[in-house]
CSV table of C-alpha atoms (C1' of nucleotides) in Angstrom, one decimal:
chain,number,residue,atom,x,y,z
A,1,MET,CA,132.7,75.4,125.7
A,2,GLU,CA,134.7,78.2,123.6
A,3,PHE,CA,133.5,80.9,121.4
A,4,THR,CA,135.0,83.8,119.1
A,5,GLU,CA,134.6,86.6,119.4
A,6,ALA,CA,132.6,86.8,116.7
A,7,GLU,CA,130.4,83.9,118.0
A,8,LEU,CA,130.0,85.5,121.7
A,9,HIS,CA,128.8,88.4,119.9
A,10,GLN,CA,125.8,86.7,118.1
A,11,LEU,CA,125.1,84.9,121.4
A,12,GLU,CA,125.3,88.0,122.8
A,13,ALA,CA,122.4,89.3,120.6
A,14,LEU,CA,120.1,86.0,120.9
A,15,THR,CA,120.2,86.4,124.7
A,16,SER,CA,119.7,90.9,124.2
A,17,THR,CA,115.4,90.3,124.8
A,18,LYS,CA,115.7,90.4,128.8
A,19,ARG,CA,111.9,90.7,130.7
A,20,THR,CA,110.8,91.1,134.8
A,21,PHE,CA,107.7,89.4,136.2
A,22,LEU,CA,105.9,89.9,139.4
A,23,ARG,CA,105.0,87.1,141.6
A,24,GLY,CA,101.5,86.0,140.2
A,25,ASP,CA,102.8,86.8,136.4
A,26,TYR,CA,102.4,84.5,133.7
A,27,LEU,CA,105.4,83.3,131.6
A,28,TYR,CA,103.2,82.1,129.3
A,29,HIS,CA,99.5,80.2,129.6
A,30,SER,CA,99.4,76.5,128.1
A,31,GLY,CA,98.2,76.8,124.5
A,32,SER,CA,99.5,79.4,122.9
A,33,LYS,CA,101.9,79.9,120.9
A,34,PHE,CA,105.7,79.2,120.8
A,35,GLU,CA,108.2,81.1,120.0
A,36,SER,CA,110.5,81.4,122.6
A,37,LEU,CA,112.9,79.2,125.4
A,38,PHE,CA,113.1,81.3,128.3
A,39,ALA,CA,115.8,81.7,131.0
A,40,ILE,CA,115.9,82.9,134.2
A,41,ARG,CA,118.1,84.8,135.2
A,42,THR,CA,117.0,85.4,138.6
A,43,GLY,CA,113.6,84.2,140.4
A,44,PHE,CA,111.8,81.3,140.8
A,45,PHE,CA,109.2,79.9,139.1
A,46,LYS,CA,106.5,76.6,138.8
A,47,THR,CA,104.8,75.5,136.0
A,48,GLN,CA,101.8,73.8,135.5
A,49,VAL,CA,99.4,71.6,133.8
A,50,ILE,CA,95.7,72.3,134.1
A,51,HIS,CA,93.6,69.4,133.2
A,52,GLU,CA,89.9,69.8,131.5
A,53,ASP,CA,88.0,68.6,135.1
A,54,GLY,CA,90.2,71.4,137.0
A,55,ARG,CA,92.6,68.8,138.4
A,56,GLU,CA,96.4,71.2,138.4
A,57,GLN,CA,99.5,69.2,138.4
A,58,VAL,CA,102.5,71.2,139.2
A,59,THR,CA,105.2,69.8,136.7
A,60,GLY,CA,108.0,71.0,137.6
A,61,PHE,CA,109.7,74.4,139.8
A,62,GLN,CA,112.5,76.4,137.7
A,63,MET,CA,115.4,78.5,139.9
A,64,ALA,CA,117.9,80.8,138.0
A,65,GLY,CA,119.6,79.7,135.7
A,66,GLU,CA,117.6,76.7,134.0
A,67,ILE,CA,115.4,76.8,130.7
A,68,ILE,CA,111.3,76.7,130.3
A,69,GLY,CA,109.6,76.1,127.8
A,70,LEU,CA,110.9,73.1,126.9
A,71,ASP,CA,107.8,71.0,125.5
A,72,ALA,CA,106.9,73.3,123.7
A,73,ILE,CA,108.8,72.3,120.9
A,74,SER,CA,107.2,69.8,120.1
A,75,THR,CA,103.8,71.3,119.0
A,76,ASP,CA,104.6,74.3,118.3
A,77,ILE,CA,101.9,75.3,121.3
A,78,HIS,CA,102.8,75.8,125.2
A,79,THR,CA,101.9,72.4,127.0
A,80,CYS,CA,101.9,74.3,130.3
A,81,ASP,CA,101.6,77.8,131.7
A,82,ALA,CA,104.3,79.0,133.3
A,83,VAL,CA,104.3,81.8,136.4
A,84,ALA,CA,106.6,83.3,138.7
A,85,LEU,CA,106.7,82.1,142.5
A,86,GLU,CA,108.4,85.7,143.1
A,87,ASP,CA,109.4,88.1,141.4
A,88,SER,CA,111.9,87.3,138.8
A,89,GLU,CA,114.0,88.4,135.4
A,90,ILE,CA,113.8,85.6,132.3
A,91,CYS,CA,115.9,86.6,129.3
A,92,GLU,CA,114.2,85.2,126.2
A,93,LEU,CA,116.0,83.0,123.6
A,94,PRO,CA,113.7,83.0,120.2
A,95,PHE,CA,114.1,79.5,119.4
A,96,ASN,CA,114.3,80.2,115.4
A,97,ARG,CA,117.6,81.5,115.8
A,98,LEU,CA,118.4,79.8,118.7
A,99,GLU,CA,118.1,76.9,116.2
A,100,GLU,CA,119.8,78.8,113.2
A,101,LEU,CA,122.8,80.1,115.3
A,102,SER,CA,123.5,76.5,116.9
A,103,ARG,CA,123.7,74.8,113.3
A,104,GLN,CA,126.6,77.2,113.2
A,105,LEU,CA,127.6,76.6,116.8
A,106,PRO,CA,128.4,73.2,117.5
A,107,THR,CA,129.4,73.7,120.9
A,108,LEU,CA,125.4,75.4,120.7
A,109,GLN,CA,123.7,72.6,119.7
A,110,ARG,CA,126.0,70.5,122.0
A,111,HIS,CA,124.5,71.6,125.0
A,112,LEU,CA,120.7,72.2,123.7
A,113,HIS,CA,120.8,69.3,123.4
A,114,LYS,CA,122.5,68.1,126.5
A,115,ILE,CA,120.2,70.7,128.1
A,116,MET,CA,117.2,68.8,126.7
A,117,SER,CA,117.9,65.5,128.0
A,118,ARG,CA,118.7,66.1,131.6
A,119,GLU,CA,114.8,67.4,130.6
A,120,ILE,CA,113.9,64.4,129.4
A,121,VAL,CA,116.4,62.8,133.1
A,122,ARG,CA,115.1,64.9,135.9
A,123,ASP,CA,111.5,63.7,134.3
A,124,GLN,CA,112.0,60.0,134.6
A,125,GLY,CA,113.1,61.3,137.9
A,126,ILE,CA,110.1,62.4,139.0
A,127,MET,CA,108.5,59.6,137.5
A,128,LEU,CA,110.5,57.1,139.8
A,129,LEU,CA,109.9,59.3,143.0
A,130,LEU,CA,105.9,59.5,141.9
A,131,GLY,CA,106.0,55.4,141.1
A,132,SER,CA,107.6,54.4,144.0
A,133,MET,CA,108.1,56.3,146.9
A,134,ARG,CA,106.3,57.1,149.8
A,135,ALA,CA,105.0,60.0,151.8
A,136,GLU,CA,108.3,61.0,153.8
A,137,GLU,CA,110.2,59.9,150.9
A,138,ARG,CA,109.1,62.5,148.3
A,139,LEU,CA,109.1,65.4,150.5
A,140,ALA,CA,113.1,64.0,152.3
A,141,ALA,CA,113.4,63.3,148.2
A,142,PHE,CA,112.1,67.4,147.8
A,143,LEU,CA,113.6,68.8,149.9
A,144,LEU,CA,117.3,67.3,149.6
A,145,ASN,CA,116.7,68.5,146.6
A,146,LEU,CA,115.4,71.7,146.8
A,147,SER,CA,119.1,72.4,148.9
A,148,GLN,CA,121.0,71.4,146.1
A,149,ARG,CA,120.2,73.4,143.7
A,150,PHE,CA,120.0,76.9,145.8
A,151,ALA,CA,123.9,75.3,147.1
A,152,ALA,CA,124.5,75.1,144.0
A,153,ARG,CA,123.6,79.0,143.3
A,154,GLY,CA,126.1,80.0,146.5
A,155,TYR,CA,123.2,80.3,148.5
A,156,SER,CA,123.3,78.4,152.0
A,157,ALA,CA,122.1,74.7,151.5
A,158,SER,CA,120.7,73.7,155.2
A,159,ALA,CA,118.4,76.9,155.4
A,160,PHE,CA,116.5,79.0,152.6
A,161,LYS,CA,112.7,80.2,152.2
A,162,LEU,CA,109.9,77.8,150.8
A,163,ARG,CA,108.8,80.1,147.4
A,164,MET,CA,105.5,77.2,147.3
A,165,THR,CA,102.5,76.9,148.6
A,166,ARG,CA,101.9,73.2,150.8
A,167,GLN,CA,99.4,72.9,147.8
A,168,GLU,CA,102.1,73.1,145.1
A,169,ILE,CA,104.0,71.1,147.0
A,170,GLY,CA,101.8,68.1,147.0
A,171,SER,CA,100.7,69.1,143.6
A,172,TYR,CA,104.5,68.4,142.7
A,173,LEU,CA,104.6,64.9,144.9
A,174,GLY,CA,101.6,63.7,144.2
A,175,LEU,CA,99.5,64.2,147.6
A,176,LYS,CA,97.4,66.2,149.5
A,177,LEU,CA,98.5,69.7,151.1
A,178,GLU,CA,97.1,67.9,155.0
A,179,THR,CA,100.4,65.3,153.6
A,180,ILE,CA,102.8,67.6,153.2
A,181,SER,CA,101.9,69.5,156.3
A,182,ARG,CA,101.1,66.9,158.2
A,183,THR,CA,104.8,65.2,157.1
A,184,LEU,CA,107.0,68.2,157.7
A,185,SER,CA,105.2,68.2,161.1
A,186,ASN,CA,106.5,64.6,161.5
A,187,PHE,CA,109.8,65.8,160.4
A,188,GLN,CA,110.2,68.1,162.6
A,189,GLU,CA,109.2,66.2,165.5
A,190,SER,CA,112.3,63.9,164.6
A,191,ARG,CA,114.3,66.9,164.2
A,192,LEU,CA,115.1,66.0,161.4
A,193,ILE,CA,114.2,70.0,160.0
A,194,ASP,CA,113.1,72.6,161.5
A,195,VAL,CA,109.9,74.5,159.7
A,196,GLN,CA,108.5,77.6,160.5
A,197,ILE,CA,105.7,78.5,157.3
A,198,LYS,CA,108.1,78.7,154.9
A,199,SER,CA,111.3,79.3,156.3
A,200,ILE,CA,113.5,75.3,156.3
A,201,GLU,CA,116.5,74.6,158.0
A,202,LEU,CA,117.5,71.1,157.3
A,203,LEU,CA,119.0,69.7,160.3
A,204,ASP,CA,119.9,66.1,159.9
A,205,MET,CA,120.7,65.6,155.9
A,206,THR,CA,122.6,62.0,156.7
A,207,ARG,CA,118.7,61.1,158.1
A,208,LEU,CA,117.0,62.6,155.8
A,209,LEU,CA,119.2,61.2,153.1
A,210,GLY,CA,118.8,57.9,155.3
A,211,LEU,CA,115.3,58.2,154.1
A,212,VAL,CA,115.0,57.8,150.4
A,213,GLY,CA,118.7,56.0,150.9
A,214,GLN,CA,117.4,52.6,149.5
A,215,GLN,CA,115.8,54.4,146.2
A,216,ARG,CA,117.6,55.8,144.3
A,217,PHE,CA,118.5,59.6,144.6
A,218,THR,CA,118.3,61.3,140.8
A,219,PRO,CA,118.7,65.0,141.3
A,220,ILE,CA,115.0,66.2,139.9
B,1,MET,CA,109.8,66.8,105.1
B,2,GLU,CA,111.3,67.8,101.7
B,3,PHE,CA,114.8,66.2,101.0
B,4,THR,CA,117.2,66.4,97.4
B,5,GLU,CA,117.9,63.0,96.6
B,6,ALA,CA,121.4,63.9,98.3
B,7,GLU,CA,120.7,64.7,101.7
B,8,LEU,CA,118.6,61.1,100.9
B,9,HIS,CA,121.4,59.0,99.9
B,10,GLN,CA,123.8,61.1,103.6
B,11,LEU,CA,120.0,60.2,105.6
B,12,GLU,CA,120.7,57.0,104.7
B,13,ALA,CA,123.9,55.8,105.2
B,14,LEU,CA,122.8,57.9,108.5
B,15,THR,CA,120.6,54.6,109.6
B,16,SER,CA,121.8,52.0,107.4
B,17,THR,CA,123.2,49.9,110.9
B,18,LYS,CA,120.3,46.9,111.9
B,19,ARG,CA,120.2,44.9,114.4
B,20,THR,CA,117.5,42.5,116.2
B,21,PHE,CA,117.3,41.4,119.0
B,22,LEU,CA,114.7,38.5,120.6
B,23,ARG,CA,112.4,38.8,123.5
B,24,GLY,CA,115.1,39.1,126.6
B,25,ASP,CA,117.4,40.9,125.6
B,26,TYR,CA,119.2,44.0,126.2
B,27,LEU,CA,119.5,47.2,123.9
B,28,TYR,CA,121.7,49.1,126.0
B,29,HIS,CA,122.1,48.9,130.4
B,30,SER,CA,122.8,51.6,132.3
B,31,GLY,CA,125.9,52.7,133.0
B,32,SER,CA,127.0,51.4,129.7
B,33,LYS,CA,128.5,54.3,127.3
B,34,PHE,CA,126.1,56.2,125.5
B,35,GLU,CA,127.2,56.4,121.6
B,36,SER,CA,123.9,56.7,119.4
B,37,LEU,CA,120.0,56.9,119.0
B,38,PHE,CA,118.0,53.5,118.6
B,39,ALA,CA,114.8,53.8,116.3
B,40,ILE,CA,112.2,51.0,116.2
B,41,ARG,CA,111.6,49.5,112.9
B,42,THR,CA,109.1,46.5,114.5
B,43,GLY,CA,108.7,44.7,118.2
B,44,PHE,CA,108.6,46.1,121.4
B,45,PHE,CA,110.8,47.8,124.5
B,46,LYS,CA,110.2,48.7,127.7
B,47,THR,CA,113.5,50.5,129.8
B,48,GLN,CA,113.6,50.3,133.0
B,49,VAL,CA,116.1,51.9,135.6
B,50,ILE,CA,117.3,48.6,138.7
B,51,HIS,CA,117.6,50.0,141.9
B,52,GLU,CA,119.7,49.0,144.5
B,53,ASP,CA,117.8,46.7,146.2
B,54,GLY,CA,116.9,44.5,143.4
B,55,ARG,CA,113.2,46.7,142.5
B,56,GLU,CA,112.8,47.9,139.4
B,57,GLN,CA,110.2,50.9,137.5
B,58,VAL,CA,109.4,50.9,134.0
B,59,THR,CA,109.7,54.2,132.6
B,60,GLY,CA,108.2,53.2,129.4
B,61,PHE,CA,107.6,51.1,126.4
B,62,GLN,CA,108.1,51.9,123.3
B,63,MET,CA,107.4,50.2,119.5
B,64,ALA,CA,107.8,50.8,116.2
B,65,GLY,CA,108.9,54.4,115.3
B,66,GLU,CA,110.0,55.4,118.3
B,67,ILE,CA,113.2,56.3,119.1
B,68,ILE,CA,114.7,55.4,122.3
B,69,GLY,CA,118.0,56.2,124.1
B,70,LEU,CA,117.6,59.9,124.6
B,71,ASP,CA,117.8,60.5,127.9
B,72,ALA,CA,122.0,59.3,127.4
B,73,ILE,CA,122.3,62.2,125.9
B,74,SER,CA,122.7,64.4,129.0
B,75,THR,CA,125.9,62.8,130.6
B,76,ASP,CA,127.2,60.1,127.7
B,77,ILE,CA,125.7,57.4,130.4
B,78,HIS,CA,123.0,55.6,129.8
B,79,THR,CA,121.0,55.9,132.9
B,80,CYS,CA,118.7,53.2,132.0
B,81,ASP,CA,118.5,50.3,130.3
B,82,ALA,CA,116.4,48.8,127.2
B,83,VAL,CA,114.7,45.2,127.2
B,84,ALA,CA,113.5,44.4,124.0
B,85,LEU,CA,109.8,43.1,124.7
B,86,GLU,CA,109.3,40.7,121.6
B,87,ASP,CA,111.8,39.7,118.8
B,88,SER,CA,113.1,43.5,117.6
B,89,GLU,CA,114.7,45.1,114.4
B,90,ILE,CA,116.3,48.2,115.1
B,91,CYS,CA,118.2,51.1,113.4
B,92,GLU,CA,121.1,53.1,115.3
B,93,LEU,CA,122.0,56.4,114.8
B,94,PRO,CA,125.3,57.9,115.9
B,95,PHE,CA,124.8,60.3,117.5
B,96,ASN,CA,127.8,62.2,116.0
B,97,ARG,CA,126.7,61.3,113.1
B,98,LEU,CA,123.7,62.8,113.9
B,99,GLU,CA,124.2,65.8,115.5
B,100,GLU,CA,127.3,67.1,112.2
B,101,LEU,CA,123.8,66.1,109.5
B,102,SER,CA,121.1,68.3,111.4
B,103,ARG,CA,123.3,70.7,111.1
B,104,GLN,CA,123.7,70.6,107.6
B,105,LEU,CA,119.3,70.2,107.2
B,106,PRO,CA,117.3,72.6,109.2
B,107,THR,CA,113.9,70.2,108.5
B,108,LEU,CA,116.2,67.1,110.5
B,109,GLN,CA,117.2,69.6,113.0
B,110,ARG,CA,113.7,70.2,114.1
B,111,HIS,CA,112.2,67.2,113.9
B,112,LEU,CA,115.4,66.4,116.2
B,113,HIS,CA,113.7,68.9,118.7
B,114,LYS,CA,110.7,67.9,117.6
B,115,ILE,CA,111.3,64.1,119.0
B,116,MET,CA,112.8,65.2,122.4
B,117,SER,CA,110.3,68.1,123.0
B,118,ARG,CA,107.4,65.1,123.1
B,119,GLU,CA,109.4,62.8,124.7
B,120,ILE,CA,109.0,65.5,127.7
B,121,VAL,CA,105.9,66.6,126.8
B,122,ARG,CA,105.0,62.6,127.3
B,123,ASP,CA,106.7,62.1,130.8
B,124,GLN,CA,105.1,64.9,131.8
B,125,GLY,CA,101.6,63.8,131.1
B,126,ILE,CA,102.9,60.5,133.0
B,127,MET,CA,103.6,62.5,135.9
B,128,LEU,CA,100.2,64.0,135.6
B,129,LEU,CA,98.7,60.3,135.4
B,130,LEU,CA,101.2,59.1,138.0
B,131,GLY,CA,100.4,62.6,140.1
B,132,SER,CA,96.8,62.9,140.2
B,133,MET,CA,95.2,59.6,139.2
B,134,ARG,CA,93.5,56.6,140.8
B,135,ALA,CA,94.4,53.3,139.6
B,136,GLU,CA,91.4,52.3,137.5
B,137,GLU,CA,92.1,55.7,135.7
B,138,ARG,CA,95.5,55.0,135.6
B,139,LEU,CA,94.3,51.8,133.7
B,140,ALA,CA,92.0,53.2,131.5
B,141,ALA,CA,94.9,55.9,130.0
B,142,PHE,CA,97.2,53.0,129.7
B,143,LEU,CA,94.6,50.9,127.5
B,144,LEU,CA,94.0,53.4,125.7
B,145,ASN,CA,96.7,54.8,125.3
B,146,LEU,CA,98.0,51.7,123.6
B,147,SER,CA,95.1,51.3,121.9
B,148,GLN,CA,95.8,54.9,119.7
B,149,ARG,CA,99.3,53.6,118.9
B,150,PHE,CA,98.1,50.5,117.9
B,151,ALA,CA,96.1,52.2,115.6
B,152,ALA,CA,98.8,54.6,114.2
B,153,ARG,CA,100.4,51.8,113.1
B,154,GLY,CA,97.8,50.3,111.1
B,155,TYR,CA,96.7,47.7,114.0
B,156,SER,CA,93.0,47.0,115.5
B,157,ALA,CA,92.6,49.4,117.7
B,158,SER,CA,90.6,47.9,120.3
B,159,ALA,CA,92.2,44.4,119.9
B,160,PHE,CA,96.1,43.9,120.8
B,161,LYS,CA,98.0,42.1,122.6
B,162,LEU,CA,99.8,42.5,126.1
B,163,ARG,CA,103.6,42.3,125.4
B,164,MET,CA,104.4,42.8,128.9
B,165,THR,CA,103.2,41.3,132.2
B,166,ARG,CA,100.9,42.9,135.1
B,167,GLN,CA,103.8,44.1,136.9
B,168,GLU,CA,106.3,45.7,134.3
B,169,ILE,CA,102.1,47.7,133.4
B,170,GLY,CA,102.1,47.7,138.1
B,171,SER,CA,106.0,48.8,138.0
B,172,TYR,CA,105.3,51.7,135.0
B,173,LEU,CA,101.6,53.2,136.5
B,174,GLY,CA,103.0,52.6,140.3
B,175,LEU,CA,101.0,50.3,141.1
B,176,LYS,CA,101.5,46.6,142.2
B,177,LEU,CA,100.4,43.7,140.3
B,178,GLU,CA,98.2,42.3,142.2
B,179,THR,CA,96.3,45.8,142.0
B,180,ILE,CA,96.3,45.5,138.2
B,181,SER,CA,94.8,42.4,138.4
B,182,ARG,CA,91.9,42.7,140.0
B,183,THR,CA,91.2,46.5,138.2
B,184,LEU,CA,91.6,44.8,134.8
B,185,SER,CA,88.6,41.6,136.4
B,186,ASN,CA,87.0,44.9,137.4
B,187,PHE,CA,86.6,46.0,134.0
B,188,GLN,CA,86.2,42.7,132.4
B,189,GLU,CA,83.1,42.5,135.6
B,190,SER,CA,81.8,45.7,134.0
B,191,ARG,CA,82.0,44.7,130.3
B,192,LEU,CA,84.2,47.5,129.9
B,193,ILE,CA,87.2,45.0,128.3
B,194,ASP,CA,87.3,41.5,127.5
B,195,VAL,CA,91.2,40.5,128.9
B,196,GLN,CA,92.8,36.8,128.5
B,197,ILE,CA,95.3,37.3,129.8
B,198,LYS,CA,97.5,38.6,127.2
B,199,SER,CA,94.5,39.7,125.3
B,200,ILE,CA,93.0,42.7,125.3
B,201,GLU,CA,90.0,43.5,123.5
B,202,LEU,CA,88.1,47.3,124.5
B,203,LEU,CA,84.4,46.5,124.6
B,204,ASP,CA,83.5,50.9,125.4
B,205,MET,CA,86.0,52.4,124.4
B,206,THR,CA,83.4,55.9,124.9
B,207,ARG,CA,82.9,54.5,128.9
B,208,LEU,CA,86.9,54.1,129.6
B,209,LEU,CA,87.4,57.5,128.0
B,210,GLY,CA,84.8,58.8,130.5
B,211,LEU,CA,86.9,57.0,133.0
B,212,VAL,CA,89.8,58.7,132.4
B,213,GLY,CA,89.6,62.5,134.1
B,214,GLN,CA,85.7,62.9,135.3
B,215,GLN,CA,85.7,60.1,138.0
B,216,ARG,CA,87.2,62.4,140.9
B,217,PHE,CA,84.7,64.8,140.4
B,218,THR,CA,81.1,64.1,139.6
B,219,PRO,CA,79.4,64.7,142.6
B,220,ILE,CA,78.7,61.4,145.0
C,1,DC,C1',92.1,95.7,162.3
C,2,DG,C1',90.3,92.6,159.5
C,3,DG,C1',89.5,89.4,155.8
C,4,DA,C1',91.2,85.8,152.7
C,5,DG,C1',94.3,82.4,152.3
C,6,DA,C1',97.4,79.8,153.9
C,7,DG,C1',98.4,75.8,157.6
C,8,DT,C1',97.9,72.6,161.2
C,9,DT,C1',94.9,68.8,163.3
C,10,DG,C1',92.1,65.3,164.1
C,11,DA,C1',88.4,61.1,163.2
C,12,DG,C1',86.8,59.1,159.9
C,13,DA,C1',86.9,56.3,155.0
C,14,DA,C1',88.8,55.2,150.5
C,15,DA,C1',92.3,52.6,148.1
C,16,DC,C1',95.7,50.3,147.8
C,17,DC,C1',99.3,47.5,149.7
C,18,DT,C1',101.1,43.0,151.9
C,19,DC,C1',101.3,38.5,152.7
C,20,DA,C1',99.0,34.0,151.1
C,21,DA,C1',97.0,30.2,148.4
C,22,DA,C1',95.3,28.5,144.5
C,23,DG,C1',94.7,28.5,139.1
C,24,DC,C1',96.7,28.8,134.8
C,25,DA,C1',100.0,28.9,130.4
C,26,DG,C1',103.6,28.2,128.1
C,27,DG,C1',108.3,26.3,127.1
C,28,DT,C1',111.7,22.4,127.8
C,29,DG,C1',113.4,18.0,128.2
C,30,DG,C1',112.6,12.8,128.2
D,1,DC,C1',104.3,14.5,122.0
D,2,DC,C1',103.2,14.9,126.8
D,3,DA,C1',104.1,16.0,131.4
D,4,DC,C1',106.6,18.9,134.3
D,5,DC,C1',107.9,23.3,135.8
D,6,DT,C1',108.6,27.7,136.4
D,7,DG,C1',106.4,32.4,135.9
D,8,DC,C1',102.7,34.6,135.6
D,9,DT,C1',98.2,35.6,136.9
D,10,DT,C1',94.5,36.1,139.8
D,11,DT,C1',91.2,36.3,144.2
D,12,DG,C1',91.1,36.5,149.0
D,13,DA,C1',92.0,39.3,154.0
D,14,DG,C1',93.6,41.9,157.0
D,15,DG,C1',96.9,45.7,157.8
D,16,DT,C1',99.2,50.7,155.9
D,17,DT,C1',98.9,54.8,153.7
D,18,DT,C1',96.9,58.2,152.1
D,19,DC,C1',92.8,61.0,151.5
D,20,DT,C1',88.7,63.8,153.2
D,21,DC,C1',85.7,66.7,155.5
D,22,DA,C1',86.0,69.7,158.8
D,23,DA,C1',87.3,72.9,162.2
D,24,DC,C1',90.4,76.2,163.8
D,25,DT,C1',94.7,79.9,163.7
D,26,DC,C1',97.9,82.0,161.7
D,27,DT,C1',99.6,85.3,158.6
D,28,DC,C1',99.9,88.6,155.7
D,29,DC,C1',98.2,92.8,153.2
D,30,DG,C1',95.2,96.1,151.9
DNA sequence: CGGAGAGTTGAGAAACCTCAAAGCAGGTGG
DNA sequence: CCACCTGCTTTGAGGTTTCTCAACTCTCCG
């Protein structure tokens, strides 16, 4: 992606508003008015939908470099909560100015479209997972996806800390927290992983991939 | 949405390419190069992903007025098949020209963004369904969703023809075709619906709505 | 040091799947 | 135009996976 100096200046102006969030803080609430997208600079978030009856569903875990808030464009109202799972720094992108700038910069426009499309593909990957995988396959896919994303950010692909609880993993994967706990224990028993509460080490990635293997492995 | 006459002319030029598809025809195949979005003028489509082992996963059903192909923007390669479930007429929207035009017409740009965002919201709704609902709730939600969409197009909200098989419904809802069949029979037994193979009549929409959501949390 | 939240584990129940067989509908060719 | 075929649908019985409920332990903070 190539920009002129003047364009870079505009982009910089767009991304100048930065804010920090502590663990547990809400980036936005479901129902609140949509003004901006948010780029995560550092940290870790979850997005969740709360059903009227109290059921909650985690719809995603987002880490540094990812864009959050795309769902709100459709109605100008946020359709989910975004909650920091660790202390985080975000960069606010006022959407009106983003649209304006992307009319001037075709490269930025194309980039924005690809980001939105990637979110659609990601969601369809999770639909696949929820619709056709069993507990072991879902959890293996989840761990491998986290591994990939940590590796892409320069962290270890085989050892990392979970930022979320068993309950949140379960909600995301359409399983109960007890099932997550049991399946992790089984993986440990089978020497696939080593797990100490929040610390995960992937011991045999080949066999983990094999668990997901018969299914199509789409990055989450 | 307001456009000048010149703008309307441009839009018309964009949407001038129309094609018809017969039942079973593919609009595009997974893996093929992405050139255009498609607006459905009349008819009914499904999108699906085929696993290596031959199993199919339906990712959506699309009807008149809806846009198909958004997932392909991210990689310029279609990530799913789109198949006509009845004879259909579509309108091809070359994406390059769409982007170009949307740089000139902020209203069109905003419209495109909203369409993409709506697809994200839709997918997250299905994630919620797949992740936290039981078979009866999923099927009730599915029938009510179809009902809404038919009603929005001027057709009856309470009586319509299913364009897809039990297998395709099951694939979409993360259930086996036998479970779909049994659950439909249960609904009929309970006088919630009347079903004759592909013909559905919703007899008690209030109770169907009640099924979606409260079931699991009602005291025994 | 104590409490609250988080995690583990077990046993029994519920939901859904698999396998199997039989019934139906709709299109095609004789 | 009808009979047949093929694919779709229904229904049953038994098996598997996951959930629910419960008890207990662990960890992290204040």
